[in-house]
PDB file of C-alpha atoms and ligand atoms in Angstrom:
ATOM      1  CA  MET A 135      14.359 201.278 -32.584  1.00 46.00           C
ATOM      2  CA  LYS A 136      11.202 199.981 -34.947  1.00 46.00           C
ATOM      3  CA  LYS A 137       7.769 200.486 -34.649  1.00 45.00           C
ATOM      4  CA  LEU A 138       5.322 198.188 -35.000  1.00 52.00           C
ATOM      5  CA  ASN A 139       1.768 198.802 -35.544  1.00 43.00           C
ATOM      6  CA  GLY A 140       1.888 202.727 -34.788  1.00 51.00           C
ATOM      7  CA  ASN A 141       2.463 201.789 -31.276  1.00 58.00           C
ATOM      8  CA  LEU A 142       4.660 199.343 -30.076  1.00 69.00           C
ATOM      9  CA  ASN A 143       8.047 200.148 -29.575  1.00 87.00           C
ATOM     10  CA  ILE A 144      10.743 197.263 -30.159  1.00 95.00           C
ATOM     11  CA  PHE A 145      13.658 198.323 -28.653  1.00 97.00           C
ATOM     12  CA  ASN A 146      17.401 196.631 -29.347  1.00 98.00           C
ATOM     13  CA  LEU A 147      19.130 194.810 -26.924  1.00 98.00           C
ATOM     14  CA  ALA A 148      22.566 193.578 -26.233  1.00 98.00           C
ATOM     15  CA  VAL A 149      23.356 190.724 -23.877  1.00 98.00           C
ATOM     16  CA  PHE A 150      27.138 190.050 -22.354  1.00 98.00           C
ATOM     17  CA  ILE A 151      27.880 186.549 -21.285  1.00 98.00           C
ATOM     18  CA  SER A 152      30.731 184.517 -19.916  1.00 97.00           C
ATOM     19  CA  GLY A 153      29.056 181.236 -19.419  1.00 97.00           C
ATOM     20  CA  ARG A 154      26.262 178.803 -19.613  1.00 97.00           C
ATOM     21  CA  GLY A 155      23.936 181.265 -20.949  1.00 98.00           C
ATOM     22  CA  SER A 156      20.672 180.214 -19.426  1.00 98.00           C
ATOM     23  CA  ASN A 157      19.280 184.013 -18.417  1.00 98.00           C
ATOM     24  CA  LEU A 158      19.958 184.706 -22.418  1.00 98.00           C
ATOM     25  CA  ASN A 159      18.028 181.765 -23.271  1.00 98.00           C
ATOM     26  CA  SER A 160      15.079 183.041 -21.242  1.00 98.00           C
ATOM     27  CA  ILE A 161      15.749 186.668 -22.585  1.00 98.00           C
ATOM     28  CA  ILE A 162      15.473 185.550 -26.126  1.00 98.00           C
ATOM     29  CA  LYS A 163      12.804 183.009 -25.508  1.00 97.00           C
ATOM     30  CA  HIS A 164      10.679 185.929 -24.177  1.00 97.00           C
ATOM     31  CA  SER A 165      11.306 188.243 -27.070  1.00 97.00           C
ATOM     32  CA  LEU A 166       9.756 185.868 -29.444  1.00 96.00           C
ATOM     33  CA  LYS A 167       6.640 186.339 -27.683  1.00 95.00           C
ATOM     34  CA  LYS A 168       3.997 188.870 -29.489  1.00 89.00           C
ATOM     35  CA  LYS A 169       3.920 191.177 -26.773  1.00 90.00           C
ATOM     36  CA  SER A 170       7.528 191.531 -26.063  1.00 95.00           C
ATOM     37  CA  ASN A 171       9.140 195.032 -26.275  1.00 95.00           C
ATOM     38  CA  TYR A 172      12.471 193.871 -27.047  1.00 97.00           C
ATOM     39  CA  GLN A 173      14.645 191.626 -29.820  1.00 97.00           C
ATOM     40  CA  VAL A 174      18.526 190.661 -29.030  1.00 98.00           C
ATOM     41  CA  LYS A 175      20.208 192.156 -31.813  1.00 98.00           C
ATOM     42  CA  LEU A 176      23.963 191.401 -30.559  1.00 98.00           C
ATOM     43  CA  VAL A 177      25.431 188.816 -27.914  1.00 98.00           C
ATOM     44  CA  ILE A 178      29.458 189.250 -26.473  1.00 96.00           C
ATOM     45  CA  SER A 179      31.400 187.087 -24.743  1.00 96.00           C
ATOM     46  CA  ASN A 180      34.664 187.131 -23.259  1.00 93.00           C
ATOM     47  CA  ASN A 181      34.686 183.457 -23.382  1.00 94.00           C
ATOM     48  CA  LYS A 182      35.090 181.723 -26.607  1.00 95.00           C
ATOM     49  CA  ASN A 183      33.627 178.562 -25.541  1.00 96.00           C
ATOM     50  CA  ALA A 184      30.648 179.847 -23.364  1.00 97.00           C
ATOM     51  CA  LYS A 185      27.834 177.540 -24.098  1.00 97.00           C
ATOM     52  CA  GLY A 186      25.653 180.449 -23.946  1.00 97.00           C
ATOM     53  CA  LEU A 187      26.569 181.553 -27.449  1.00 98.00           C
ATOM     54  CA  THR A 188      25.053 178.515 -29.074  1.00 98.00           C
ATOM     55  CA  PHE A 189      21.831 179.866 -28.057  1.00 97.00           C
ATOM     56  CA  ALA A 190      22.692 183.089 -30.282  1.00 97.00           C
ATOM     57  CA  LYS A 191      24.200 181.124 -32.986  1.00 97.00           C
ATOM     58  CA  LYS A 192      20.617 178.771 -33.160  1.00 97.00           C
ATOM     59  CA  LYS A 193      18.823 182.293 -33.518  1.00 96.00           C
ATOM     60  CA  GLY A 194      21.022 183.885 -36.122  1.00 97.00           C
ATOM     61  CA  ILE A 195      21.733 186.685 -33.391  1.00 98.00           C
ATOM     62  CA  LYS A 196      25.115 188.417 -34.177  1.00 97.00           C
ATOM     63  CA  ASN A 197      27.842 187.473 -31.725  1.00 96.00           C
ATOM     64  CA  LEU A 198      31.161 188.429 -31.000  1.00 94.00           C
ATOM     65  CA  VAL A 199      33.885 187.098 -28.773  1.00 93.00           C
ATOM     66  CA  ILE A 200      36.217 189.849 -27.306  1.00 90.00           C
ATOM     67  CA  ASP A 201      38.807 189.435 -25.356  1.00 83.00           C
ATOM     68  CA  PHE A 202      38.396 192.415 -22.449  1.00 75.00           C
ATOM     69  CA  THR A 203      41.609 192.310 -21.104  1.00 70.00           C
ATOM     70  CA  LYS A 204      43.490 193.042 -24.429  1.00 63.00           C
ATOM     71  CA  SER A 205      43.450 196.976 -25.300  1.00 67.00           C
ATOM     72  CA  LYS A 206      41.192 199.793 -25.760  1.00 72.00           C
ATOM     73  CA  GLN A 207      40.836 199.451 -29.555  1.00 73.00           C
ATOM     74  CA  LEU A 208      38.653 195.860 -28.378  1.00 79.00           C
ATOM     75  CA  ILE A 209      36.320 198.252 -26.280  1.00 82.00           C
ATOM     76  CA  LYS A 210      35.938 200.809 -29.373  1.00 86.00           C
ATOM     77  CA  LYS A 211      34.982 197.804 -31.401  1.00 88.00           C
ATOM     78  CA  ILE A 212      32.221 197.085 -28.829  1.00 91.00           C
ATOM     79  CA  ILE A 213      30.861 200.776 -28.934  1.00 92.00           C
ATOM     80  CA  LEU A 214      30.939 200.274 -32.976  1.00 94.00           C
ATOM     81  CA  GLU A 215      28.727 197.477 -32.902  1.00 95.00           C
ATOM     82  CA  LEU A 216      26.403 198.664 -30.561  1.00 96.00           C
ATOM     83  CA  ASN A 217      26.113 201.897 -32.054  1.00 96.00           C
ATOM     84  CA  LYS A 218      25.662 199.884 -35.728  1.00 97.00           C
ATOM     85  CA  LYS A 219      22.863 197.743 -34.059  1.00 97.00           C
ATOM     86  CA  ASP A 220      21.236 200.699 -32.391  1.00 97.00           C
ATOM     87  CA  ILE A 221      21.481 198.907 -28.981  1.00 98.00           C
ATOM     88  CA  LYS A 222      19.456 200.479 -26.657  1.00 97.00           C
ATOM     89  CA  LEU A 223      19.920 198.455 -23.348  1.00 98.00           C
ATOM     90  CA  ILE A 224      23.130 196.422 -22.140  1.00 98.00           C
ATOM     91  CA  CYS A 225      22.045 193.400 -20.074  1.00 98.00           C
ATOM     92  CA  LEU A 226      24.765 191.645 -18.519  1.00 98.00           C
ATOM     93  CA  ALA A 227      23.580 187.947 -17.736  1.00 98.00           C
ATOM     94  CA  GLY A 228      26.448 185.899 -16.147  1.00 97.00           C
ATOM     95  CA  PHE A 229      29.081 188.349 -17.284  1.00 96.00           C
ATOM     96  CA  MET A 230      32.196 187.831 -15.334  1.00 93.00           C
ATOM     97  CA  LYS A 231      34.237 190.937 -16.689  1.00 90.00           C
ATOM     98  CA  ILE A 232      34.686 194.292 -15.109  1.00 85.00           C
ATOM     99  CA  LEU A 233      34.039 196.815 -17.669  1.00 86.00           C
ATOM    100  CA  PRO A 234      36.012 199.901 -17.862  1.00 84.00           C
ATOM    101  CA  GLY A 235      34.826 203.416 -16.299  1.00 84.00           C
ATOM    102  CA  TYR A 236      34.420 205.348 -19.470  1.00 84.00           C
ATOM    103  CA  PHE A 237      32.388 202.641 -20.637  1.00 87.00           C
ATOM    104  CA  PHE A 238      29.872 202.976 -17.686  1.00 85.00           C
ATOM    105  CA  LYS A 239      30.018 206.792 -18.097  1.00 86.00           C
ATOM    106  CA  LEU A 240      29.039 206.126 -21.880  1.00 90.00           C
ATOM    107  CA  TYR A 241      26.173 203.944 -21.555  1.00 93.00           C
ATOM    108  CA  ASN A 242      24.915 205.349 -17.994  1.00 91.00           C
ATOM    109  CA  GLY A 243      21.535 204.185 -16.848  1.00 94.00           C
ATOM    110  CA  LYS A 244      21.734 201.772 -20.182  1.00 97.00           C
ATOM    111  CA  ILE A 245      23.485 198.730 -18.461  1.00 97.00           C
ATOM    112  CA  ILE A 246      21.771 196.179 -16.190  1.00 98.00           C
ATOM    113  CA  ASN A 247      22.906 192.968 -14.216  1.00 98.00           C
ATOM    114  CA  ILE A 248      20.992 190.123 -12.608  1.00 98.00           C
ATOM    115  CA  HIS A 249      22.646 189.167  -9.180  1.00 98.00           C
ATOM    116  CA  PRO A 250      21.158 186.012  -7.557  1.00 98.00           C
ATOM    117  CA  SER A 251      20.834 187.339  -3.971  1.00 98.00           C
ATOM    118  CA  LEU A 252      18.719 189.855  -2.362  1.00 98.00           C
ATOM    119  CA  LEU A 253      21.192 192.835  -2.649  1.00 98.00           C
ATOM    120  CA  PRO A 254      22.620 194.791  -1.262  1.00 98.00           C
ATOM    121  CA  LYS A 255      23.350 191.620   0.714  1.00 98.00           C
ATOM    122  CA  TYR A 256      25.618 188.992  -0.597  1.00 98.00           C
ATOM    123  CA  LYS A 257      27.583 191.057  -3.493  1.00 97.00           C
ATOM    124  CA  GLY A 258      29.951 189.090  -5.019  1.00 96.00           C
ATOM    125  CA  LEU A 259      30.593 185.242  -5.583  1.00 96.00           C
ATOM    126  CA  ARG A 260      29.425 182.261  -3.556  1.00 97.00           C
ATOM    127  CA  THR A 261      26.186 183.775  -2.618  1.00 97.00           C
ATOM    128  CA  HIS A 262      24.006 180.616  -1.982  1.00 98.00           C
ATOM    129  CA  GLU A 263      26.966 179.543   0.351  1.00 98.00           C
ATOM    130  CA  ARG A 264      26.923 182.681   2.201  1.00 98.00           C
ATOM    131  CA  VAL A 265      23.114 182.275   2.760  1.00 98.00           C
ATOM    132  CA  ILE A 266      23.080 178.890   3.899  1.00 98.00           C
ATOM    133  CA  LEU A 267      25.986 179.371   6.062  1.00 98.00           C
ATOM    134  CA  ASN A 268      24.028 182.396   7.703  1.00 98.00           C
ATOM    135  CA  LYS A 269      21.109 180.632   8.072  1.00 98.00           C
ATOM    136  CA  GLU A 270      18.933 183.274   6.066  1.00 98.00           C
ATOM    137  CA  LYS A 271      15.291 182.747   6.520  1.00 98.00           C
ATOM    138  CA  PHE A 272      14.767 184.257   2.695  1.00 98.00           C
ATOM    139  CA  THR A 273      17.045 184.601  -0.305  1.00 98.00           C
ATOM    140  CA  GLY A 274      16.074 185.967  -3.906  1.00 98.00           C
ATOM    141  CA  CYS A 275      17.134 187.372  -7.207  1.00 98.00           C
ATOM    142  CA  THR A 276      17.837 191.275  -8.012  1.00 98.00           C
ATOM    143  CA  ILE A 277      18.464 192.837 -11.253  1.00 98.00           C
ATOM    144  CA  HIS A 278      19.855 196.506 -11.073  1.00 98.00           C
ATOM    145  CA  TYR A 279      21.727 198.730 -12.818  1.00 97.00           C
ATOM    146  CA  VAL A 280      25.325 198.710 -13.309  1.00 95.00           C
ATOM    147  CA  ASN A 281      27.707 201.402 -11.669  1.00 90.00           C
ATOM    148  CA  ARG A 282      31.222 201.158 -11.266  1.00 85.00           C
ATOM    149  CA  TYR A 283      30.868 199.652  -7.724  1.00 88.00           C
ATOM    150  CA  LEU A 284      30.275 195.821  -7.818  1.00 90.00           C
ATOM    151  CA  ASP A 285      26.479 194.757  -7.324  1.00 92.00           C
ATOM    152  CA  SER A 286      25.869 198.418  -6.220  1.00 93.00           C
ATOM    153  CA  GLY A 287      23.643 200.198  -8.139  1.00 94.00           C
ATOM    154  CA  LYS A 288      19.846 201.149  -8.257  1.00 97.00           C
ATOM    155  CA  ILE A 289      17.402 198.164  -7.917  1.00 98.00           C
ATOM    156  CA  ILE A 290      15.236 197.529 -10.910  1.00 98.00           C
ATOM    157  CA  LEU A 291      13.390 194.693  -9.614  1.00 98.00           C
ATOM    158  CA  GLN A 292      13.808 192.135  -6.776  1.00 98.00           C
ATOM    159  CA  LYS A 293      11.611 189.008  -5.843  1.00 98.00           C
ATOM    160  CA  LYS A 294      12.536 186.627  -2.714  1.00 98.00           C
ATOM    161  CA  ILE A 295      11.725 182.983  -1.940  1.00 98.00           C
ATOM    162  CA  LYS A 296      12.119 181.006   1.648  1.00 98.00           C
ATOM    163  CA  VAL A 297      14.950 179.246   2.225  1.00 98.00           C
ATOM    164  CA  LYS A 298      13.924 176.082   4.172  1.00 98.00           C
ATOM    165  CA  LYS A 299      16.225 174.255   6.504  1.00 96.00           C
ATOM    166  CA  ILE A 300      16.599 171.216   4.349  1.00 97.00           C
ATOM    167  CA  ASP A 301      17.596 173.533   1.363  1.00 98.00           C
ATOM    168  CA  THR A 302      21.277 173.435   0.585  1.00 98.00           C
ATOM    169  CA  PRO A 303      23.713 175.772  -1.930  1.00 98.00           C
ATOM    170  CA  GLU A 304      22.544 173.605  -4.542  1.00 98.00           C
ATOM    171  CA  THR A 305      18.768 173.364  -3.866  1.00 98.00           C
ATOM    172  CA  ILE A 306      18.926 177.174  -3.446  1.00 98.00           C
ATOM    173  CA  LYS A 307      20.796 177.703  -7.025  1.00 98.00           C
ATOM    174  CA  LYS A 308      18.088 175.889  -8.838  1.00 98.00           C
ATOM    175  CA  LYS A 309      15.250 177.647  -7.135  1.00 98.00           C
ATOM    176  CA  VAL A 310      16.790 181.306  -7.787  1.00 98.00           C
ATOM    177  CA  LEU A 311      17.833 180.387 -10.977  1.00 98.00           C
ATOM    178  CA  LYS A 312      14.396 179.365 -12.017  1.00 98.00           C
ATOM    179  CA  LEU A 313      12.859 182.700 -10.806  1.00 98.00           C
ATOM    180  CA  GLU A 314      16.323 184.742 -12.481  1.00 98.00           C
ATOM    181  CA  HIS A 315      14.369 183.196 -15.567  1.00 98.00           C
ATOM    182  CA  LYS A 316      11.294 184.689 -15.520  1.00 98.00           C
ATOM    183  CA  MET A 317      12.312 188.042 -13.379  1.00 98.00           C
ATOM    184  CA  TYR A 318      15.050 189.113 -16.166  1.00 98.00           C
ATOM    185  CA  PRO A 319      12.429 189.691 -18.804  1.00 98.00           C
ATOM    186  CA  GLU A 320      10.257 191.462 -16.660  1.00 98.00           C
ATOM    187  CA  ALA A 321      12.741 193.844 -15.382  1.00 98.00           C
ATOM    188  CA  ILE A 322      14.127 194.318 -19.029  1.00 98.00           C
ATOM    189  CA  GLU A 323      10.468 195.323 -19.817  1.00 96.00           C
ATOM    190  CA  LYS A 324       9.877 197.944 -17.068  1.00 95.00           C
ATOM    191  CA  VAL A 325      13.231 199.249 -18.153  1.00 97.00           C
ATOM    192  CA  LEU A 326      12.565 199.833 -21.526  1.00 96.00           C
ATOM    193  CA  ILE A 327       8.860 201.028 -21.007  1.00 92.00           C
ATOM    194  CA  ASN A 328      10.586 203.953 -19.153  1.00 88.00           C
ATOM    195  CA  LEU A 329      13.213 204.895 -21.406  1.00 86.00           C
TER     196      LEU A 329
HETATM  197  C1  LIG B 417      23.165 183.509 -12.831  1.00 55.40           C
HETATM  198  O1  LIG B 417      22.660 183.030 -11.500  1.00 55.40           O
HETATM  199  C2  LIG B 417      23.416 185.500 -12.556  1.00 55.40           C
HETATM  200  O2  LIG B 417      22.434 185.532 -11.669  1.00 55.40           O
HETATM  201  C3  LIG B 417      24.726 185.350 -12.135  1.00 55.40           C
HETATM  202  O3  LIG B 417      25.443 184.395 -13.111  1.00 55.40           O
HETATM  203  C4  LIG B 417      24.541 183.505 -13.288  1.00 55.40           C
HETATM  204  C5  LIG B 417      24.627 183.214 -14.917  1.00 55.40           C
HETATM  205  O4  LIG B 417      23.624 181.964 -15.293  1.00 55.40           O
HETATM  206  N1  LIG B 417      24.935 186.617 -12.867  1.00 55.40           N
HETATM  207  P1  LIG B 417      23.472 181.684 -16.805  1.00 55.40           P
HETATM  208  O5  LIG B 417      24.981 181.869 -17.409  1.00 55.40           O
HETATM  209  O6  LIG B 417      22.494 182.866 -17.351  1.00 55.40           O
HETATM  210  O7  LIG B 417      22.961 180.267 -16.976  1.00 55.40           O
END
């Protein structure tokens, strides 16, 4: 963490991704704004082909590809890197791996995730399909703390949108993603202010 103008704290962030990385991109974009209270210092992916890695590379942000299935050694490598970069908050953004329990313990209250539904409804995958199948009137996006249970930690920020009769899983996906891109930076700032 460094201090600017004696009163604005800038916190270091790590973002974990597995694929497209559109949320990573919006998080980085927001960090470049004058008023932002964070900077992305580290991007970690379990997938070397994750498109999102290009956003980190373009901005010269340190990025690591880690095969999470391999061993405890690799998790140690992540912890070392998180310490080295003085990371205050870990943001999961489309990260498809389950982290080990001891990692959650170590970073208790310091890992957050984004999920494309109104949690506690529709945890897990294929959220938009299920929303349409169940003829929900609303859906949305949730940013929450991560604990060892899937999509179950304390909610930080949640916003909803209307599901119209003509909506399909694809149209809903687009609308929710747009909302995600606005909400994740907002939620990050909210968490950091309270650290
Ligand atoms: C987003 O819809 C997010 O809510 C979910 O996975 C998707 C990741 O998209 N957890 P992207 O990789 O950020 O584009």
